[in-house]
Coordinates of C-alpha atoms and ligand atoms in Angstrom, one line a residue:
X1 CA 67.5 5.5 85.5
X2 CA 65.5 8.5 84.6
X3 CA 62.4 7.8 82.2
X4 CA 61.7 9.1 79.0
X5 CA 58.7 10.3 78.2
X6 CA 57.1 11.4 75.1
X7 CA 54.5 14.2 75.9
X8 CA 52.0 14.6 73.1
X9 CA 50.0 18.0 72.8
X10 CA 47.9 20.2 70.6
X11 CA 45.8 17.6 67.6
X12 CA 43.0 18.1 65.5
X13 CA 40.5 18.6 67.6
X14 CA 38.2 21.7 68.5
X15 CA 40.7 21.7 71.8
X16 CA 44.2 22.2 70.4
X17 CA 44.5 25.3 72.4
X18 CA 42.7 23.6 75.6
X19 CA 45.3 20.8 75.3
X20 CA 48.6 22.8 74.3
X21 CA 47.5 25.1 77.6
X22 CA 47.4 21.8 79.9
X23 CA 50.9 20.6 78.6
X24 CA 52.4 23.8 79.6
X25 CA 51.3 22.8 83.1
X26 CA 52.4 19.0 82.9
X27 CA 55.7 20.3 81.9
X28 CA 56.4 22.5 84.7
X29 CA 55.2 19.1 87.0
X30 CA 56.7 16.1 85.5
X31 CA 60.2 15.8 88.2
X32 CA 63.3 16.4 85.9
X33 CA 65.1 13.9 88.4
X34 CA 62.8 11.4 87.3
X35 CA 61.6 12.2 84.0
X36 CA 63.2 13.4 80.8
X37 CA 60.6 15.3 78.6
X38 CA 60.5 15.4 75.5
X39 CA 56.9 17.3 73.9
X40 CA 55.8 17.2 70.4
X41 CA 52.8 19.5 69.4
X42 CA 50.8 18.1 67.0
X43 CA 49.5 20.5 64.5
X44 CA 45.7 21.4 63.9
X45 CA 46.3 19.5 60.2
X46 CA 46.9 16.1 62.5
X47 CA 50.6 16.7 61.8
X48 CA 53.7 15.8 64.1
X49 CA 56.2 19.4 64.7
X50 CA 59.8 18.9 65.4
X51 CA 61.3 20.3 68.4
X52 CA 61.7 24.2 67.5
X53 CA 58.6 24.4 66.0
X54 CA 57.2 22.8 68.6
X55 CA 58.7 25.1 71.3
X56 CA 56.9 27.8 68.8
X57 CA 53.7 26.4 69.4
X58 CA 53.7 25.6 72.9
X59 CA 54.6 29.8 73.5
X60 CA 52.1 31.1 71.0
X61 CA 49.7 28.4 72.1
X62 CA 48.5 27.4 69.0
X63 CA 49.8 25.1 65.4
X64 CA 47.9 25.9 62.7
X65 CA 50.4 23.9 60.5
X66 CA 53.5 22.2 60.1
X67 CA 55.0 18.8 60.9
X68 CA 55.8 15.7 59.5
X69 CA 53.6 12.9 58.8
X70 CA 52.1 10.7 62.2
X71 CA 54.2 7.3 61.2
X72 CA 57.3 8.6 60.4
X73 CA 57.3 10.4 64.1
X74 CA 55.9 7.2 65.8
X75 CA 58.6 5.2 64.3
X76 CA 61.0 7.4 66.2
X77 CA 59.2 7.4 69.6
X78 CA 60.1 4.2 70.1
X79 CA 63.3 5.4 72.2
X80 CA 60.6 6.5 74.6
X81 CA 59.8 4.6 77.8
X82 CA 56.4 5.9 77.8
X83 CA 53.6 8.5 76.1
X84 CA 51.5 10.6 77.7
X85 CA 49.0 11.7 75.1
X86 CA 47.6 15.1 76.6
X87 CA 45.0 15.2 73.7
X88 CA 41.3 16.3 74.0
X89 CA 39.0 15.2 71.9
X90 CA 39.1 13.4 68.6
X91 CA 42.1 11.9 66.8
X92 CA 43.3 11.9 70.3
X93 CA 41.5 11.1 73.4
X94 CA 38.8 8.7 70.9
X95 CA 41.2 5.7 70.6
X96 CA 43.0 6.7 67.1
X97 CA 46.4 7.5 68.8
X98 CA 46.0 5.1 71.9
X99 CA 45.7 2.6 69.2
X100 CA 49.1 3.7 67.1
X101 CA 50.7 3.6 70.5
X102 CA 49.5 0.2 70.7
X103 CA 50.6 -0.6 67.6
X104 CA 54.0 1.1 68.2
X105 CA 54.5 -0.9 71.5
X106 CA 54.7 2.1 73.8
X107 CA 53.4 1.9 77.1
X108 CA 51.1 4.9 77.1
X109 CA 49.4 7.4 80.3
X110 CA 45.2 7.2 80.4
X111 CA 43.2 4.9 78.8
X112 CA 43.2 2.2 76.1
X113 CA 41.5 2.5 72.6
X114 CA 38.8 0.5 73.5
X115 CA 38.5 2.7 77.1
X116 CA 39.1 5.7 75.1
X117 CA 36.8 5.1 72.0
X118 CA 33.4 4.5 73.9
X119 CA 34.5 6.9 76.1
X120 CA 34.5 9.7 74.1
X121 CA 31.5 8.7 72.1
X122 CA 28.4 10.2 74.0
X123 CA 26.0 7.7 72.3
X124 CA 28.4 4.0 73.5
X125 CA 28.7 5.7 76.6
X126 CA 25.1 6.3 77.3
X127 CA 24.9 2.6 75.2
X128 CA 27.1 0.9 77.7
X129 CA 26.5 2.8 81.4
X130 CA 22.6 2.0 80.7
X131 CA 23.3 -1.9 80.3
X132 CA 25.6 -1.5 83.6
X133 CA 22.3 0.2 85.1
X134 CA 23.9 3.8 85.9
X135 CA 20.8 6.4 85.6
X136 CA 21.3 8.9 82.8
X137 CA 19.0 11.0 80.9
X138 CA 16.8 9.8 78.3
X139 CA 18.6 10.4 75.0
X140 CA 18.3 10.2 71.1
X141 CA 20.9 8.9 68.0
X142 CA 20.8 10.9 64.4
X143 CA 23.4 10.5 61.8
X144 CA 24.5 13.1 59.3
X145 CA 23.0 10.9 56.3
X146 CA 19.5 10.8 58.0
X147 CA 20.0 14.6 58.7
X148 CA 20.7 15.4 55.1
X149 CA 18.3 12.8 53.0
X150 CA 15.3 13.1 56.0
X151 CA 15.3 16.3 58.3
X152 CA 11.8 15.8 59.5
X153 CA 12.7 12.0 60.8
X154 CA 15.3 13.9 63.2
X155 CA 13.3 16.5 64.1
X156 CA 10.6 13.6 65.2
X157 CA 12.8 12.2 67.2
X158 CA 14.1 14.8 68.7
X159 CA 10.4 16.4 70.0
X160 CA 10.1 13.2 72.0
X161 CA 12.5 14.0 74.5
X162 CA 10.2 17.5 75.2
X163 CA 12.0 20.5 75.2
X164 CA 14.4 22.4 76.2
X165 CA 16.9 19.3 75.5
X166 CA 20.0 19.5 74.2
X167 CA 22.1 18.6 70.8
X168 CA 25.4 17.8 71.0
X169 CA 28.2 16.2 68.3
X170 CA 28.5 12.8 70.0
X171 CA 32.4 12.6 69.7
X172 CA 33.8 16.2 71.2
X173 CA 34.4 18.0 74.4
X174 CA 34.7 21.8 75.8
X175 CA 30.6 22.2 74.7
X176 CA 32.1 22.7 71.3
X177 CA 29.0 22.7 69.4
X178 CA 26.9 22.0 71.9
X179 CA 23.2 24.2 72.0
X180 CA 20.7 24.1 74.5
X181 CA 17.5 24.3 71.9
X182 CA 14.2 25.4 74.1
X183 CA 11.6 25.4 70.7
X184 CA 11.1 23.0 68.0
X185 CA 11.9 26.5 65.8
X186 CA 15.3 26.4 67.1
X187 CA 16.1 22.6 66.0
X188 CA 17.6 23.2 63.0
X189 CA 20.7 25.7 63.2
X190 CA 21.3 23.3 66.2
X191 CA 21.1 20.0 64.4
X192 CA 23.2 21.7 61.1
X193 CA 26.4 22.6 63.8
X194 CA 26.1 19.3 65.5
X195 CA 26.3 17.6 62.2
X196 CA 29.0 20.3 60.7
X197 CA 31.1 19.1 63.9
X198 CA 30.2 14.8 63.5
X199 CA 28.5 12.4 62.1
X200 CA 27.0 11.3 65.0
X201 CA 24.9 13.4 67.1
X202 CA 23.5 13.2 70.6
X203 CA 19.6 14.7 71.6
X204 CA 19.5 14.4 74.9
X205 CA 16.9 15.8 77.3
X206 CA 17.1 18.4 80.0
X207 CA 17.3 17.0 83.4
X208 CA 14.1 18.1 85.1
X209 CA 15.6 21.3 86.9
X210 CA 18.7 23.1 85.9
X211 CA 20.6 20.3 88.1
X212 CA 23.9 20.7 90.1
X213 CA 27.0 19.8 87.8
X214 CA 29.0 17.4 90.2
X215 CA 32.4 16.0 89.5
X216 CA 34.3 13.3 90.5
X217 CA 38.4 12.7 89.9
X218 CA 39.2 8.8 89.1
X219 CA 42.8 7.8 89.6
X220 CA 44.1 4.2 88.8
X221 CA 44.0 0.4 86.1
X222 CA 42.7 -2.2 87.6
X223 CA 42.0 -1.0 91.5
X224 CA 40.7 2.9 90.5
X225 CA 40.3 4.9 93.7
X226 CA 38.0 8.2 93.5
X227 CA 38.4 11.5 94.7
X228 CA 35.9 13.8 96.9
X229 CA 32.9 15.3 94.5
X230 CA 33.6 18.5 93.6
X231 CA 31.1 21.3 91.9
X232 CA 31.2 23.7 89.6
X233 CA 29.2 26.8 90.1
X234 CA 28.5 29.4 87.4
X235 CA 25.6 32.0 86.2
X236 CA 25.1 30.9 82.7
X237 CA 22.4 29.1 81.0
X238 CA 24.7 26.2 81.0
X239 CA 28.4 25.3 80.8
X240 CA 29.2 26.4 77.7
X241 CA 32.8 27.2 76.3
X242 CA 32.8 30.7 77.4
X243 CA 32.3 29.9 80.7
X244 CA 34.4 26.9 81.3
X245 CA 37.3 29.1 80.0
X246 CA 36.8 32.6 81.1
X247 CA 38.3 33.3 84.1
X248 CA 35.8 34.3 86.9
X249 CA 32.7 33.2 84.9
X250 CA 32.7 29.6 87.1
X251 CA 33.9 28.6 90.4
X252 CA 34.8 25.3 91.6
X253 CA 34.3 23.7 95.0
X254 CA 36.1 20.8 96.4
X255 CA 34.4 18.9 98.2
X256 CA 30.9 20.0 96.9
X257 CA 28.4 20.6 99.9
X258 CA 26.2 17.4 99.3
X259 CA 24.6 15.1 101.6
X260 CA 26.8 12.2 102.8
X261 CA 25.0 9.9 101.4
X262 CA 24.8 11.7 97.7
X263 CA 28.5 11.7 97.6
X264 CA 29.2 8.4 98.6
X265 CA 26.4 7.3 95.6
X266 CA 28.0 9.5 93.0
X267 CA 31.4 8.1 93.9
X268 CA 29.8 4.3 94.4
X269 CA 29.1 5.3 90.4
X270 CA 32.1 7.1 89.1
X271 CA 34.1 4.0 89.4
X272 CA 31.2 1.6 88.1
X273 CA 31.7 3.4 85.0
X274 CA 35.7 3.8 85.1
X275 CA 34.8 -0.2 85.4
X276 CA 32.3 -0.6 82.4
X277 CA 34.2 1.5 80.5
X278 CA 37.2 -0.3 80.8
X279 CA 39.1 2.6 81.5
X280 CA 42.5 2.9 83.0
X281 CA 44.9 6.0 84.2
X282 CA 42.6 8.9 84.9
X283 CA 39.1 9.9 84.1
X284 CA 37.0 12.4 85.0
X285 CA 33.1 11.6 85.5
X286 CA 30.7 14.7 85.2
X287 CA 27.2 13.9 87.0
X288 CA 24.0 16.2 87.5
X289 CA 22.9 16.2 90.8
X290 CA 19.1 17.1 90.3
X291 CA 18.5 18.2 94.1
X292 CA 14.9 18.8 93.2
X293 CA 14.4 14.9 93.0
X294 CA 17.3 13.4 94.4
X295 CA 18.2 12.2 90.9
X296 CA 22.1 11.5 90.3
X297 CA 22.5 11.2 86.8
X298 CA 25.6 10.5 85.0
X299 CA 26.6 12.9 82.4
X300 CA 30.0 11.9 80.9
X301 CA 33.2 10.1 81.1
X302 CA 36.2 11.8 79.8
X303 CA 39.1 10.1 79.7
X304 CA 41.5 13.1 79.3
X305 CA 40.0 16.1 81.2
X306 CA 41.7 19.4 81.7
X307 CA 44.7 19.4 82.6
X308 CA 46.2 22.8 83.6
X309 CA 46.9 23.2 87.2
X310 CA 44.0 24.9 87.6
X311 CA 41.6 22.4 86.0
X312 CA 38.8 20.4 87.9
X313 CA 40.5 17.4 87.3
X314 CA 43.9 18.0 89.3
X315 CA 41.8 19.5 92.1
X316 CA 39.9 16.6 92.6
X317 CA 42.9 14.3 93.5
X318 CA 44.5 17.4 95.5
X319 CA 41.6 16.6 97.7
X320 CA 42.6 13.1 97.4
X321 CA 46.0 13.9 99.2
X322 CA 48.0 14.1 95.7
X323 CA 49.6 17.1 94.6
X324 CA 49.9 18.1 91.1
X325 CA 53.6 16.6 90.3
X326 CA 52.6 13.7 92.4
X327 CA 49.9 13.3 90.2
X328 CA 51.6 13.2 86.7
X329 CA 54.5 11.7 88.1
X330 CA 51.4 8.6 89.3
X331 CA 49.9 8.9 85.7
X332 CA 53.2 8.0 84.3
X333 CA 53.8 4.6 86.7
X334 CA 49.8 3.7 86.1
X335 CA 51.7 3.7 82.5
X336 CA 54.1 1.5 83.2
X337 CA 52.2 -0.9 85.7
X338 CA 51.8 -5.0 84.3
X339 CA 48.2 -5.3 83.8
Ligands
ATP1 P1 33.7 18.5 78.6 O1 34.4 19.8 78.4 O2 33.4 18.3 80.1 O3 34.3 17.3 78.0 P2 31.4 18.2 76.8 O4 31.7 19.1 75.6 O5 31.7 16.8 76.6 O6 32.2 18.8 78.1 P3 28.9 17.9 78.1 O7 29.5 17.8 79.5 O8 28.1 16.8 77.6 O9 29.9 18.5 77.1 O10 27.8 19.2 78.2 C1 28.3 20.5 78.5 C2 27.4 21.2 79.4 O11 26.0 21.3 78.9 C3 27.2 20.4 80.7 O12 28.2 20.7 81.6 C4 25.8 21.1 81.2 O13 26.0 22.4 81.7 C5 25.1 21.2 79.9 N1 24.3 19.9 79.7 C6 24.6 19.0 78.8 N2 23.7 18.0 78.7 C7 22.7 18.4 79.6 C8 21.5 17.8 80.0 N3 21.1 16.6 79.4 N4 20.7 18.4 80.9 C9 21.1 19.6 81.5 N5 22.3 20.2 81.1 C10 23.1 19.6 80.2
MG2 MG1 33.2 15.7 77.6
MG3 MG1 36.2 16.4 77.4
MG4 MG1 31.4 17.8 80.4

C-alpha cells in the first residue's frame, strides 16, 4: 500500500524561500512507488494554499499570500498517513505545527514540539546542552521589554562577554538578523534588528579565533546514528545569509580534514545533544572547531536543516552510505516507527 504523505512547505518565517527551495528537492526524491505526495505551501501570512496555488508557489518560489485558515486544512490532512513539515524556522520548525500535528493525530517526519521548541530557541538550547555538560560559548539573555524600558542594562550585559561577540534573535535560522558587533558603538542597530526579529535575543561571545565551522548529520528516534563531520569553508567575516546562499561563496567538505580524535569527540557530542534535546528524525548540529585551542564548542541544533540536494545536511548522511531518496524515504519510516 503506497503511503500518503502530506508535504508542508514555505511558513512565516524569514526562510519561506529557503524552505519552498528544499521541497522542490524532496519532491523529486520521495519514490512515487512508495509514496503519494501531496504539498501544500503555506503562505508568508501563516496561511494554508490549495493545490493550484500551491503549484504557483512552489514555481515562482515564493507566497506572499493566499490560503485558507491552518485548522480548516489540518482537519482535512487527516487522510494522510504521515507529514513531513519541511519548515524552517518559526511557526514551523519551533514546535507550533509539530504540536497541531500532534493534536491532529498525524504521525509527523523530524522532531517533536518539545524537541523542536528548545531546539530552535538558542537561549533553552544553550540552557539545556550546559546542564548536559556540552562546552559552548559563554552567552547572554535580553528581552524586547528590557531593550525598550532599559537599553543601558543590555548593553551592560552585553560588554561582559568582550567584544567582537555576536547578537542574534534567539528563535531564527539562515543568520537572519544575525550581526557580528566588534565596538560597544555598534551595539545598538544590532540589538534594534535582533529585537525587530524576536523577543528574545542571544549575546553570545566570539569564540577565541575565527574557529572552524564543523557539521555533523544526525539520522534516527530513539537509537540516532551520526554521520562523518563535514566543514564549511568560505571567505567572509562569518556565515552570513549571503554566503550560505550564493553559489560559490562557501564550499563544503565531507569528511572535514580533522584529527581522529576531534571527529570522534564532535560526533561523541552531536548525538549527546540529539539525546538532551529529545530530538527525533533528523538534526543537524553546527560546532566551532577552535584549532587554536583544541576547543569543540557546540553551536546549534537545528532540527530542520536545509534540505535541497545540495544542502549540508543531505551530504552528511551521503557520507553515511544514504543517498538522497534513501534519505527522505528513511525520514518518512523514522515517522511512522512505535516509539
Ligand atoms: P542556520 O542557518 O545554520 O540555522 P543560524 O541562523 O541559526 O544558522 P548561527 O549558526 O547561530 O545562525 O550563526 C550563524 C553564523 O554566525 C555561524 O555559522 C558563524 O559563522 C557565526 N557565529 C555565530 N555565533 C558565533 C560565535 N559565538 N562565535 C563565532 N562565530 C559565530
Ligand atoms: Mg540555526
Ligand atoms: Mg536553521
Ligand atoms: Mg547555524
Amino acid at each position: 500500500m503506497k503511503r500518503r504523505i502530506l508535504l508542508l512547505a514555505g511558513g512565516q518565517s524569514g526562510e519561506h524561500e529557503v524552505s519552498l527551495m528544499s521541497a522542490r528537492s524532496v519532491l523529486g526524491a520521495l519514490p512515487r512507488d512508495r509514496f503519494d505526495v501531496t504539498p501544500v505551501v503555506i503562505s508568508k501570512e501563516g496561511r494554508w494554499l490549495p493545490p493550484t496555488e500551491t503549484q504557483k508557489a512552489l514555481e515562482s518560489g515564493a507566497a506572499p499570500t493566499g490560503g485558507d485558515l491552518v485548522l480548516h486544512r489540518v482537519a482535512s490532512a487527516e487522510g494522510y498517513d504521515a507529514v513531513f513539515p519541511l519548515l524552517h524556522g518559526p511557526m514551523g520548525e519551533d514546535g507550533t505545527v509539530q504540536g497541531l500535528l500532534t493534536l491532529a493525530g498525524i504521525p509527523f517526519v523530524g522532531s517533536g514540539v518539545l524537541g523542536s521548541a528548545v531546539s530552535m530557541d538558542k537561549v533553552m538550547t544553550k540552557q539545556v546542552l550546559a546542564s548536559a555538560g556540552i562546552p559552548q560559548v559563554a552567552w547572554r539573555l535580553a528581552v524586547r521589554r528590557e531593550w525598550q524600558r532599559a537599553p543601558q542594562a543590555v548593553e551592560a550585559r552585553a560588554a561582559e562577554l568582550g567584544f567582537p561577540l555576536f547578537v542574534k534573535p534567539a528563535n531564527l535560522g539562515s543568520s537572519v538578523g544575525i550581526s557580528k558587533v566588534s565596538a560597544a558603538a555598534e551595539l545598538r542597530p544590532a540589538l534594534d534588528l535582533a529585537f525587530s526579529l524576536d523577543r528574545r535575543v542571544i549575546l553570545e561571545a566570539m569564540t577565541a579565533h575565527k574557529p572552524r565551522e564543523v557539521e555533523v548529520g544526525v539520522l534516527g528516534n530513539d537509537a540516532p546514528i551520526a554521520s562523518p563531520v563535514g566543514e564549511l569553508r568560505f571567505e567572509a567575516d562569518f556565515y552570513d545569509y549571503e554566503t550560505k546562499y550564493t553559489e560559490g561563496l562557501a564550499t563544503m567538505h565531507v569528511p572535514a580534514d580533522l584529527p581522529p580524535e576531534v571527529s570522534e569527540r564532535i560526533r561523541e557530542t552531536a548525538l549527546r545533544a540529539f539525546r538532551a534535546l529529545d530530538c527525533a528524525g533528523l538534526a543537524r548540529v553546527d560546532f566551532f572547531y577552535v584549532e587554536e585551542t583544541g576547543e569543540v564548542l557546540l553551536n546549534e541544533v537545528n532540527t530542520m536543516p536545509g534540505f535541497t540536494t545540495t544542502s549540508m545536511y543531505p551530504k552528511l548522511l551521503e557520507a553515511a552510505g544514504y543517498g538522497y531518496s534513501e534519505l527522505v524515504t528513511r525520514l518518512v519510516e523514522l515517522a511512522l516507527e512505535e516509539r
